[in-house]
Amino acid sequence: MQATEAHSQPEPATSFPRGRIRVVLLEGPHKSGGEVLRGSGFTVDRHAKSLEGDALREAVAEARVLGIRSKTRITREVLDAAPKLLAIGAFCIGTNQIDLPEATARGIPVFNAPFSNTRSVAELTISELVALHRRLVDRSAAAHAGRWEKSAAGSREIRGKTLGIVGYGHIGSQVSVLAEAMGMRVMYYDAVPKLPLGNAEPVRSLGELLERSDAVTLHVPSTAQTSGLIGRDELARMKQTAYLINNARGEVVDIDALAEALRAGRLGGAAVDVFPQEPRGAGEAFSSVLQGIPNVILTPHIGGSTEEAQENISLEVADKLARFIDQGTTTGAVNVPEVDLPDQSRATAGPRPHRILNFHRNEAGFLKALNTVVADAGANVAGQYLRTNESIGYVVIDVDPSDGEQLRGALGTLPGSIRTRLLW
């Protein structure tokens, strides 16, 4: 598919003046990211809420960079309305809200911040472990209602209890360290072998972990393999007094089966921060089969909603976007090959080379054709960088300024070429 800005309107001979690079930020990401992008000289339009329909298409019509969070849906139709778009920043963890294959086919890299909220989610998990064991939410609700329910019945320390962690990645491993520091025994199950931290014990199967744990916490991504990972059969294997925590993704747990087990007294309690269906924004009504069940903590998808996490996310994504626009670096992109490039803008010895960026379909013969074009142009190449994935290739060529525009034009006409951009 050839959907390039160069095909819809001519590219300038060199990079746009930075003030003409329009960045549209939706859903009010932390102000630090906007400050980074403004500090790079870009024009930033910031919207507090998500947009959809005509309002969204109008907002992205002139955008070179688009920043969103989890609520804005970037579909093929939205991308059709944004012919100048060079990059998308997801100021969050997931990218399910973006049509990644379509963005890839158009040579639009998508950047996110997969690890910036790690500590916030880990701390929420630990606080929920304590709250569930002490039945804090029920006791607090009773006190607010004027009832003095002072009793040790059903309240336990977490020290000496066994915590089972499903998914031992960045978040799961941090939960492991924090839980062990509080005196818990930790075991974990991961589909991929992971080196344990501290005294954590890997187990061979999910079933073993469920049977042995006093509390189970989930930290897995949303995939076809993890959808419905915890259902009726899995809940039945847990201890009757055990607790389940889901701060991962709503699709991971069969929420009806969980409600059934809790109401029947087959589990001691649960904490759920993510749901299969969630309101699109603050103020919308929320309904769940888990509402009203004792010792169940329900939170509105706030695992990463701390000021520290939101600032870290905003800074990370903004930096990735700025580096791509300024240098062509795609490190941290989720859908195109990652290429980390030297910053030629700081070169002081002689004229700064022009940098040509080309996204192309990963087809046999393209590299040969590209090098033929370079040779025929007699271009003086100072550096060349190429990476591919299963569908797309990304090549970056640094050439003498006198060769830049001619070579850019020739590369843009090669069969399979998606988008060609000239820096400097």
Tab-separated table of C-alpha atoms in Angstrom:
chain	number	residue	atom	x	y	z
A	1	MET	CA	0.000	0.000	0.000
A	2	GLN	CA	1.378	3.400	-0.915
A	3	ALA	CA	-0.034	6.005	1.432
A	4	THR	CA	2.627	8.620	1.797
A	5	GLU	CA	2.648	12.305	2.370
A	6	ALA	CA	4.923	12.632	-0.625
A	7	HIS	CA	2.148	11.213	-2.796
A	8	SER	CA	-0.547	13.512	-1.418
A	9	GLN	CA	1.503	16.702	-1.547
A	10	PRO	CA	5.173	17.413	-2.269
A	11	GLU	CA	7.667	17.163	0.555
A	12	PRO	CA	9.900	20.194	1.122
A	13	ALA	CA	13.497	19.954	0.002
A	14	THR	CA	14.590	19.893	3.614
A	15	SER	CA	12.874	19.508	6.969
A	16	PHE	CA	9.993	21.770	7.788
A	17	PRO	CA	10.738	24.697	10.089
A	18	ARG	CA	10.051	23.229	13.504
A	19	GLY	CA	7.270	25.686	14.184
A	20	ARG	CA	5.337	24.153	11.285
A	21	ILE	CA	5.501	20.673	12.810
A	22	ARG	CA	2.035	20.498	14.361
A	23	VAL	CA	1.643	18.136	17.310
A	24	VAL	CA	-1.902	17.261	18.407
A	25	LEU	CA	-2.199	15.822	21.928
A	26	LEU	CA	-5.529	14.336	22.997
A	27	GLU	CA	-6.810	13.158	26.390
A	28	GLY	CA	-4.639	15.568	28.362
A	29	PRO	CA	-1.340	13.731	28.821
A	30	HIS	CA	0.881	15.111	31.571
A	31	LYS	CA	2.050	18.615	30.710
A	32	SER	CA	5.726	17.600	30.840
A	33	GLY	CA	5.481	15.881	27.448
A	34	GLY	CA	3.992	18.950	25.797
A	35	GLU	CA	6.762	21.052	27.305
A	36	VAL	CA	9.399	18.740	25.813
A	37	LEU	CA	7.801	18.996	22.368
A	38	ARG	CA	7.385	22.769	22.596
A	39	GLY	CA	10.990	22.979	23.758
A	40	SER	CA	11.949	21.202	20.541
A	41	GLY	CA	10.299	24.041	18.638
A	42	PHE	CA	7.117	22.230	17.580
A	43	THR	CA	3.623	23.738	17.642
A	44	VAL	CA	1.537	21.829	20.169
A	45	ASP	CA	-2.279	21.690	20.288
A	46	ARG	CA	-3.499	20.107	23.501
A	47	HIS	CA	-7.023	18.742	24.073
A	48	ALA	CA	-8.214	17.673	27.510
A	49	LYS	CA	-10.487	14.871	26.288
A	50	SER	CA	-10.620	12.172	23.640
A	51	LEU	CA	-12.286	12.969	20.333
A	52	GLU	CA	-14.200	10.851	17.867
A	53	GLY	CA	-16.007	11.121	14.555
A	54	ASP	CA	-15.808	14.395	12.661
A	55	ALA	CA	-14.167	16.184	15.589
A	56	LEU	CA	-11.284	13.706	15.583
A	57	ARG	CA	-10.852	13.789	11.822
A	58	GLU	CA	-10.809	17.588	11.871
A	59	ALA	CA	-8.245	17.672	14.690
A	60	VAL	CA	-5.780	15.377	12.890
A	61	ALA	CA	-6.124	16.858	9.402
A	62	GLU	CA	-2.977	19.012	9.727
A	63	ALA	CA	-1.162	16.939	12.341
A	64	ARG	CA	2.387	15.736	11.758
A	65	VAL	CA	2.453	14.080	15.179
A	66	LEU	CA	-0.518	12.687	17.107
A	67	GLY	CA	-0.499	11.891	20.805
A	68	ILE	CA	-3.297	9.905	22.474
A	69	ARG	CA	-3.973	7.821	25.545
A	70	SER	CA	-6.203	4.763	25.845
A	71	LYS	CA	-9.638	6.086	24.861
A	72	THR	CA	-9.056	7.545	21.381
A	73	ARG	CA	-9.483	4.998	18.591
A	74	ILE	CA	-7.113	5.402	15.645
A	75	THR	CA	-8.710	3.522	12.763
A	76	ARG	CA	-8.048	3.407	9.038
A	77	GLU	CA	-10.627	6.153	8.574
A	78	VAL	CA	-8.823	8.401	11.064
A	79	LEU	CA	-5.505	7.769	9.314
A	80	ASP	CA	-7.148	8.595	5.985
A	81	ALA	CA	-8.055	11.979	7.482
A	82	ALA	CA	-4.427	12.610	8.539
A	83	PRO	CA	-2.381	12.534	5.288
A	84	LYS	CA	0.519	14.497	6.829
A	85	LEU	CA	0.915	12.275	9.874
A	86	LEU	CA	4.486	11.144	10.536
A	87	ALA	CA	4.217	9.478	13.962
A	88	ILE	CA	1.800	8.485	16.726
A	89	GLY	CA	2.578	8.556	20.425
A	90	ALA	CA	0.502	6.413	22.798
A	91	PHE	CA	0.944	8.160	26.155
A	92	CYS	CA	0.107	4.931	27.962
A	93	ILE	CA	1.136	1.281	28.056
A	94	GLY	CA	-1.063	-0.462	25.512
A	95	THR	CA	-1.529	0.226	21.807
A	96	ASN	CA	-4.689	-1.820	21.178
A	97	GLN	CA	-6.585	1.395	20.426
A	98	ILE	CA	-4.485	1.935	17.280
A	99	ASP	CA	-4.800	0.048	13.996
A	100	LEU	CA	-1.137	-0.954	14.012
A	101	PRO	CA	-1.110	-2.859	10.683
A	102	GLU	CA	-2.604	0.159	8.933
A	103	ALA	CA	-0.156	2.576	10.554
A	104	THR	CA	2.709	0.261	9.595
A	105	ALA	CA	1.540	0.064	5.979
A	106	ARG	CA	1.689	3.864	5.832
A	107	GLY	CA	5.160	4.130	7.359
A	108	ILE	CA	3.867	5.726	10.564
A	109	PRO	CA	5.787	4.556	13.633
A	110	VAL	CA	3.866	4.185	16.884
A	111	PHE	CA	5.617	4.824	20.200
A	112	ASN	CA	4.429	4.015	23.731
A	113	ALA	CA	5.821	3.820	27.266
A	114	PRO	CA	5.597	0.166	28.268
A	115	PHE	CA	7.459	0.355	31.582
A	116	SER	CA	7.042	3.872	32.967
A	117	ASN	CA	4.153	2.965	35.300
A	118	THR	CA	5.761	-0.226	36.598
A	119	ARG	CA	6.326	1.002	40.134
A	120	SER	CA	2.858	2.511	40.456
A	121	VAL	CA	1.123	-0.751	39.534
A	122	ALA	CA	3.408	-2.733	41.842
A	123	GLU	CA	2.650	-0.436	44.788
A	124	LEU	CA	-1.101	-0.611	44.152
A	125	THR	CA	-0.852	-4.411	44.171
A	126	ILE	CA	0.934	-4.460	47.518
A	127	SER	CA	-1.584	-2.055	49.043
A	128	GLU	CA	-4.429	-4.287	47.831
A	129	LEU	CA	-2.779	-7.347	49.347
A	130	VAL	CA	-2.763	-5.653	52.751
A	131	ALA	CA	-6.283	-4.245	52.328
A	132	LEU	CA	-7.778	-7.613	51.369
A	133	HIS	CA	-6.082	-9.486	54.208
A	134	ARG	CA	-7.317	-6.856	56.712
A	135	ARG	CA	-10.735	-6.334	55.072
A	136	LEU	CA	-10.016	-2.621	55.116
A	137	VAL	CA	-12.574	-1.590	52.513
A	138	ASP	CA	-15.469	-3.254	54.335
A	139	ARG	CA	-14.358	-1.831	57.717
A	140	SER	CA	-13.978	1.638	56.219
A	141	ALA	CA	-17.430	1.490	54.596
A	142	ALA	CA	-18.954	0.390	57.897
A	143	ALA	CA	-17.298	3.236	59.804
A	144	HIS	CA	-18.498	5.750	57.209
A	145	ALA	CA	-22.003	4.359	57.720
A	146	GLY	CA	-21.727	4.750	61.503
A	147	ARG	CA	-21.067	1.107	62.396
A	148	TRP	CA	-18.183	0.252	64.740
A	149	GLU	CA	-17.115	-3.200	63.511
A	150	LYS	CA	-14.039	-3.730	65.668
A	151	SER	CA	-13.067	-7.396	65.336
A	152	ALA	CA	-10.072	-9.537	64.437
A	153	ALA	CA	-12.279	-12.052	62.642
A	154	GLY	CA	-11.123	-12.542	59.078
A	155	SER	CA	-8.167	-10.149	59.426
A	156	ARG	CA	-4.696	-11.532	58.796
A	157	GLU	CA	-1.135	-10.377	58.321
A	158	ILE	CA	0.460	-10.875	54.928
A	159	ARG	CA	3.733	-11.890	56.560
A	160	GLY	CA	4.316	-15.600	56.081
A	161	LYS	CA	1.630	-15.929	53.410
A	162	THR	CA	2.382	-17.237	49.915
A	163	LEU	CA	1.909	-14.877	46.988
A	164	GLY	CA	1.555	-16.360	43.504
A	165	ILE	CA	2.498	-14.032	40.653
A	166	VAL	CA	1.259	-14.834	37.154
A	167	GLY	CA	3.523	-13.025	34.725
A	168	TYR	CA	7.040	-12.263	35.970
A	169	GLY	CA	7.889	-9.293	33.791
A	170	HIS	CA	8.728	-5.733	34.804
A	171	ILE	CA	5.698	-5.345	37.087
A	172	GLY	CA	5.485	-8.893	38.389
A	173	SER	CA	9.147	-8.955	39.358
A	174	GLN	CA	8.827	-5.640	41.239
A	175	VAL	CA	5.808	-6.985	43.116
A	176	SER	CA	7.950	-9.999	43.964
A	177	VAL	CA	10.681	-7.876	45.544
A	178	LEU	CA	8.241	-5.714	47.524
A	179	ALA	CA	6.215	-8.691	48.763
A	180	GLU	CA	9.297	-10.567	49.893
A	181	ALA	CA	10.518	-7.484	51.754
A	182	MET	CA	7.236	-7.576	53.683
A	183	GLY	CA	7.795	-11.194	54.697
A	184	MET	CA	5.779	-13.052	52.069
A	185	ARG	CA	6.834	-16.224	50.334
A	186	VAL	CA	6.764	-15.645	46.580
A	187	MET	CA	6.252	-18.053	43.708
A	188	TYR	CA	5.639	-17.189	40.087
A	189	TYR	CA	4.535	-18.676	36.802
A	190	ASP	CA	5.506	-17.272	33.407
A	191	ALA	CA	5.135	-18.740	29.935
A	192	VAL	CA	8.761	-17.758	29.295
A	193	PRO	CA	11.497	-18.851	31.742
A	194	LYS	CA	12.564	-15.883	33.898
A	195	LEU	CA	15.408	-15.504	36.365
A	196	PRO	CA	13.964	-15.203	39.902
A	197	LEU	CA	14.730	-12.197	42.060
A	198	GLY	CA	15.494	-12.754	45.729
A	199	ASN	CA	14.036	-16.011	46.987
A	200	ALA	CA	11.123	-16.179	44.536
A	201	GLU	CA	10.328	-19.695	43.364
A	202	PRO	CA	9.346	-20.479	39.778
A	203	VAL	CA	6.666	-23.152	39.380
A	204	ARG	CA	6.020	-25.405	36.407
A	205	SER	CA	2.323	-24.750	35.883
A	206	LEU	CA	-0.412	-22.237	36.509
A	207	GLY	CA	-2.411	-24.940	38.279
A	208	GLU	CA	0.336	-25.540	40.809
A	209	LEU	CA	0.595	-21.829	41.547
A	210	LEU	CA	-3.164	-21.482	42.055
A	211	GLU	CA	-3.327	-24.424	44.434
A	212	ARG	CA	-0.419	-23.324	46.627
A	213	SER	CA	-1.000	-19.568	46.869
A	214	ASP	CA	-2.762	-17.589	49.589
A	215	ALA	CA	-3.088	-14.710	47.118
A	216	VAL	CA	-2.708	-14.591	43.336
A	217	THR	CA	-1.869	-11.459	41.377
A	218	LEU	CA	-1.984	-11.205	37.577
A	219	HIS	CA	0.539	-9.235	35.505
A	220	VAL	CA	0.214	-10.529	31.951
A	221	PRO	CA	-0.475	-8.720	28.660
A	222	SER	CA	-3.702	-8.984	26.705
A	223	THR	CA	-3.178	-11.679	24.070
A	224	ALA	CA	-5.114	-14.541	22.571
A	225	GLN	CA	-3.284	-16.843	25.003
A	226	THR	CA	-4.165	-14.827	28.118
A	227	SER	CA	-7.817	-14.126	27.275
A	228	GLY	CA	-9.900	-16.011	29.846
A	229	LEU	CA	-6.755	-17.247	31.559
A	230	ILE	CA	-8.580	-17.356	34.887
A	231	GLY	CA	-11.977	-19.009	34.511
A	232	ARG	CA	-14.215	-21.291	36.557
A	233	ASP	CA	-11.818	-24.220	36.480
A	234	GLU	CA	-8.869	-22.085	37.577
A	235	LEU	CA	-10.845	-20.360	40.343
A	236	ALA	CA	-11.932	-23.765	41.622
A	237	ARG	CA	-8.281	-24.723	42.122
A	238	MET	CA	-7.619	-21.782	44.458
A	239	LYS	CA	-7.862	-22.038	48.236
A	240	GLN	CA	-11.229	-21.037	49.673
A	241	THR	CA	-9.534	-18.289	51.700
A	242	ALA	CA	-7.346	-17.036	48.838
A	243	TYR	CA	-7.502	-13.616	47.201
A	244	LEU	CA	-7.305	-12.743	43.506
A	245	ILE	CA	-5.872	-9.443	42.211
A	246	ASN	CA	-6.195	-8.364	38.580
A	247	ASN	CA	-4.289	-5.230	37.668
A	248	ALA	CA	-3.415	-6.573	34.207
A	249	ARG	CA	-6.176	-6.575	31.567
A	250	GLY	CA	-9.920	-7.074	31.893
A	251	GLU	CA	-10.052	-9.939	29.410
A	252	VAL	CA	-7.705	-12.082	31.492
A	253	VAL	CA	-10.382	-13.036	34.046
A	254	ASP	CA	-13.856	-14.465	33.469
A	255	ILE	CA	-15.525	-11.825	35.595
A	256	ASP	CA	-18.862	-13.661	35.818
A	257	ALA	CA	-17.128	-16.769	37.106
A	258	LEU	CA	-15.221	-14.633	39.621
A	259	ALA	CA	-18.427	-13.039	40.911
A	260	GLU	CA	-20.025	-16.469	41.198
A	261	ALA	CA	-17.094	-17.846	43.219
A	262	LEU	CA	-17.029	-14.827	45.533
A	263	ARG	CA	-20.769	-14.863	46.206
A	264	ALA	CA	-20.597	-18.586	46.932
A	265	GLY	CA	-17.791	-18.059	49.446
A	266	ARG	CA	-15.260	-20.057	47.422
A	267	LEU	CA	-12.749	-17.174	47.581
A	268	GLY	CA	-11.776	-14.821	50.363
A	269	GLY	CA	-11.916	-11.668	48.252
A	270	ALA	CA	-10.629	-9.896	45.170
A	271	ALA	CA	-9.223	-6.621	43.901
A	272	VAL	CA	-9.999	-5.670	40.309
A	273	ASP	CA	-8.688	-2.570	38.522
A	274	VAL	CA	-9.468	-3.591	34.918
A	275	PHE	CA	-12.698	-4.782	33.338
A	276	PRO	CA	-13.807	-6.324	30.033
A	277	GLN	CA	-15.998	-3.262	29.388
A	278	GLU	CA	-15.045	0.079	30.851
A	279	PRO	CA	-16.588	3.565	30.595
A	280	ARG	CA	-14.957	5.755	27.956
A	281	GLY	CA	-14.209	8.522	30.436
A	282	ALA	CA	-14.708	10.003	33.886
A	283	GLY	CA	-18.305	10.694	34.801
A	284	GLU	CA	-19.827	7.873	32.748
A	285	ALA	CA	-21.813	5.225	34.592
A	286	PHE	CA	-19.988	2.058	35.620
A	287	SER	CA	-21.644	-1.293	36.213
A	288	SER	CA	-20.121	-4.637	37.167
A	289	VAL	CA	-21.313	-7.990	38.448
A	290	LEU	CA	-18.716	-7.591	41.202
A	291	GLN	CA	-20.440	-4.618	42.783
A	292	GLY	CA	-21.804	-5.177	46.278
A	293	ILE	CA	-19.771	-8.293	47.085
A	294	PRO	CA	-17.992	-8.174	50.482
A	295	ASN	CA	-14.203	-7.777	50.566
A	296	VAL	CA	-13.986	-6.856	46.892
A	297	ILE	CA	-11.971	-3.794	45.914
A	298	LEU	CA	-13.038	-2.173	42.641
A	299	THR	CA	-10.926	0.641	41.197
A	300	PRO	CA	-11.375	2.524	37.888
A	301	HIS	CA	-8.264	1.379	35.978
A	302	ILE	CA	-5.889	3.465	38.086
A	303	GLY	CA	-2.937	1.072	38.307
A	304	GLY	CA	-0.675	3.553	36.517
A	305	SER	CA	-2.565	6.664	37.574
A	306	THR	CA	-0.056	8.368	39.782
A	307	GLU	CA	1.480	11.750	39.113
A	308	GLU	CA	4.922	10.169	38.955
A	309	ALA	CA	3.887	7.519	36.439
A	310	GLN	CA	2.003	9.955	34.219
A	311	GLU	CA	4.953	12.336	34.158
A	312	ASN	CA	7.367	9.515	33.337
A	313	ILE	CA	5.109	8.255	30.549
A	314	SER	CA	4.700	11.707	29.079
A	315	LEU	CA	8.419	12.434	29.113
A	316	GLU	CA	9.317	9.053	27.617
A	317	VAL	CA	6.849	9.208	24.719
A	318	ALA	CA	7.564	12.864	23.962
A	319	ASP	CA	11.295	12.160	23.837
A	320	LYS	CA	10.764	9.248	21.424
A	321	LEU	CA	8.587	11.398	19.172
A	322	ALA	CA	11.064	14.278	19.164
A	323	ARG	CA	13.979	11.974	18.361
A	324	PHE	CA	12.088	10.477	15.440
A	325	ILE	CA	11.067	13.813	13.975
A	326	ASP	CA	14.497	15.389	14.492
A	327	GLN	CA	16.809	12.450	13.807
A	328	GLY	CA	14.789	9.591	12.330
A	329	THR	CA	15.406	7.343	15.344
A	330	THR	CA	12.725	4.660	15.757
A	331	THR	CA	13.981	3.119	19.001
A	332	GLY	CA	10.951	2.170	21.108
A	333	ALA	CA	8.523	1.920	18.179
A	334	VAL	CA	6.102	-0.999	18.451
A	335	ASN	CA	5.312	-1.489	14.756
A	336	VAL	CA	8.350	-0.586	12.630
A	337	PRO	CA	11.992	-1.704	12.751
A	338	GLU	CA	13.991	-0.049	15.526
A	339	VAL	CA	16.958	2.003	14.341
A	340	ASP	CA	18.993	4.078	16.799
A	341	LEU	CA	20.762	6.866	14.938
A	342	PRO	CA	23.561	9.279	15.753
A	343	ASP	CA	22.554	12.925	16.071
A	344	GLN	CA	24.057	14.531	12.974
A	345	SER	CA	22.570	17.897	13.879
A	346	ARG	CA	25.503	18.468	16.242
A	347	ALA	CA	28.171	17.747	13.636
A	348	THR	CA	30.713	20.558	13.531
A	349	ALA	CA	33.390	19.354	11.100
A	350	GLY	CA	32.330	20.443	7.611
A	351	PRO	CA	28.804	20.660	6.187
A	352	ARG	CA	26.207	18.595	7.987
A	353	PRO	CA	25.090	15.646	5.807
A	354	HIS	CA	21.494	15.329	4.674
A	355	ARG	CA	19.620	12.411	6.177
A	356	ILE	CA	17.091	10.513	4.053
A	357	LEU	CA	14.492	8.303	5.753
A	358	ASN	CA	12.691	5.653	3.736
A	359	PHE	CA	10.002	3.196	4.783
A	360	HIS	CA	9.313	0.460	2.254
A	361	ARG	CA	7.578	-2.887	1.975
A	362	ASN	CA	9.876	-5.723	2.952
A	363	GLU	CA	10.120	-7.289	-0.495
A	364	ALA	CA	12.953	-9.106	-2.199
A	365	GLY	CA	15.077	-6.881	-4.388
A	366	PHE	CA	14.344	-3.539	-2.735
A	367	LEU	CA	17.806	-3.156	-1.200
A	368	LYS	CA	19.448	-3.967	-4.513
A	369	ALA	CA	17.277	-1.383	-6.267
A	370	LEU	CA	18.034	1.165	-3.560
A	371	ASN	CA	21.784	0.699	-3.835
A	372	THR	CA	21.537	0.938	-7.626
A	373	VAL	CA	19.812	4.310	-7.247
A	374	VAL	CA	22.520	5.488	-4.848
A	375	ALA	CA	25.281	4.340	-7.200
A	376	ASP	CA	23.634	5.894	-10.266
A	377	ALA	CA	23.279	9.188	-8.414
A	378	GLY	CA	26.967	9.124	-7.533
A	379	ALA	CA	25.980	10.123	-4.010
A	380	ASN	CA	28.665	10.471	-1.367
A	381	VAL	CA	27.254	8.298	1.412
A	382	ALA	CA	28.484	8.964	4.942
A	383	GLY	CA	26.335	6.314	6.609
A	384	GLN	CA	23.582	3.813	5.870
A	385	TYR	CA	21.331	2.012	8.334
A	386	LEU	CA	18.773	-0.665	7.444
A	387	ARG	CA	16.442	-2.806	9.530
A	388	THR	CA	13.432	-4.881	8.524
A	389	ASN	CA	10.618	-6.798	10.141
A	390	GLU	CA	8.143	-9.221	8.613
A	391	SER	CA	6.270	-6.522	6.681
A	392	ILE	CA	8.269	-3.316	6.449
A	393	GLY	CA	11.820	-2.069	6.010
A	394	TYR	CA	13.385	1.154	7.245
A	395	VAL	CA	16.532	2.538	5.652
A	396	VAL	CA	18.354	5.707	6.637
A	397	ILE	CA	21.073	7.223	4.449
A	398	ASP	CA	23.339	10.150	5.343
A	399	VAL	CA	24.674	11.883	2.201
A	400	ASP	CA	26.407	15.084	1.216
A	401	PRO	CA	23.925	17.995	1.069
A	402	SER	CA	24.359	18.358	-2.690
A	403	ASP	CA	23.037	14.793	-3.181
A	404	GLY	CA	20.105	14.903	-0.770
A	405	GLU	CA	17.140	16.124	-2.792
A	406	GLN	CA	18.008	14.144	-5.927
A	407	LEU	CA	18.402	10.936	-3.969
A	408	ARG	CA	15.228	11.526	-1.944
A	409	GLY	CA	13.188	11.881	-5.088
A	410	ALA	CA	14.664	8.759	-6.681
A	411	LEU	CA	14.064	6.605	-3.590
A	412	GLY	CA	10.479	7.788	-3.345
A	413	THR	CA	9.685	6.393	-6.799
A	414	LEU	CA	11.064	2.886	-6.189
A	415	PRO	CA	8.467	0.085	-6.345
A	416	GLY	CA	7.540	-0.821	-2.780
A	417	SER	CA	8.521	2.552	-1.365
A	418	ILE	CA	5.990	3.798	1.213
A	419	ARG	CA	7.346	7.089	2.495
A	420	THR	CA	10.536	9.059	2.007
A	421	ARG	CA	11.509	12.050	4.124
A	422	LEU	CA	14.543	14.322	3.951
A	423	LEU	CA	16.024	15.836	7.086
A	424	TRP	CA	18.098	19.029	7.160
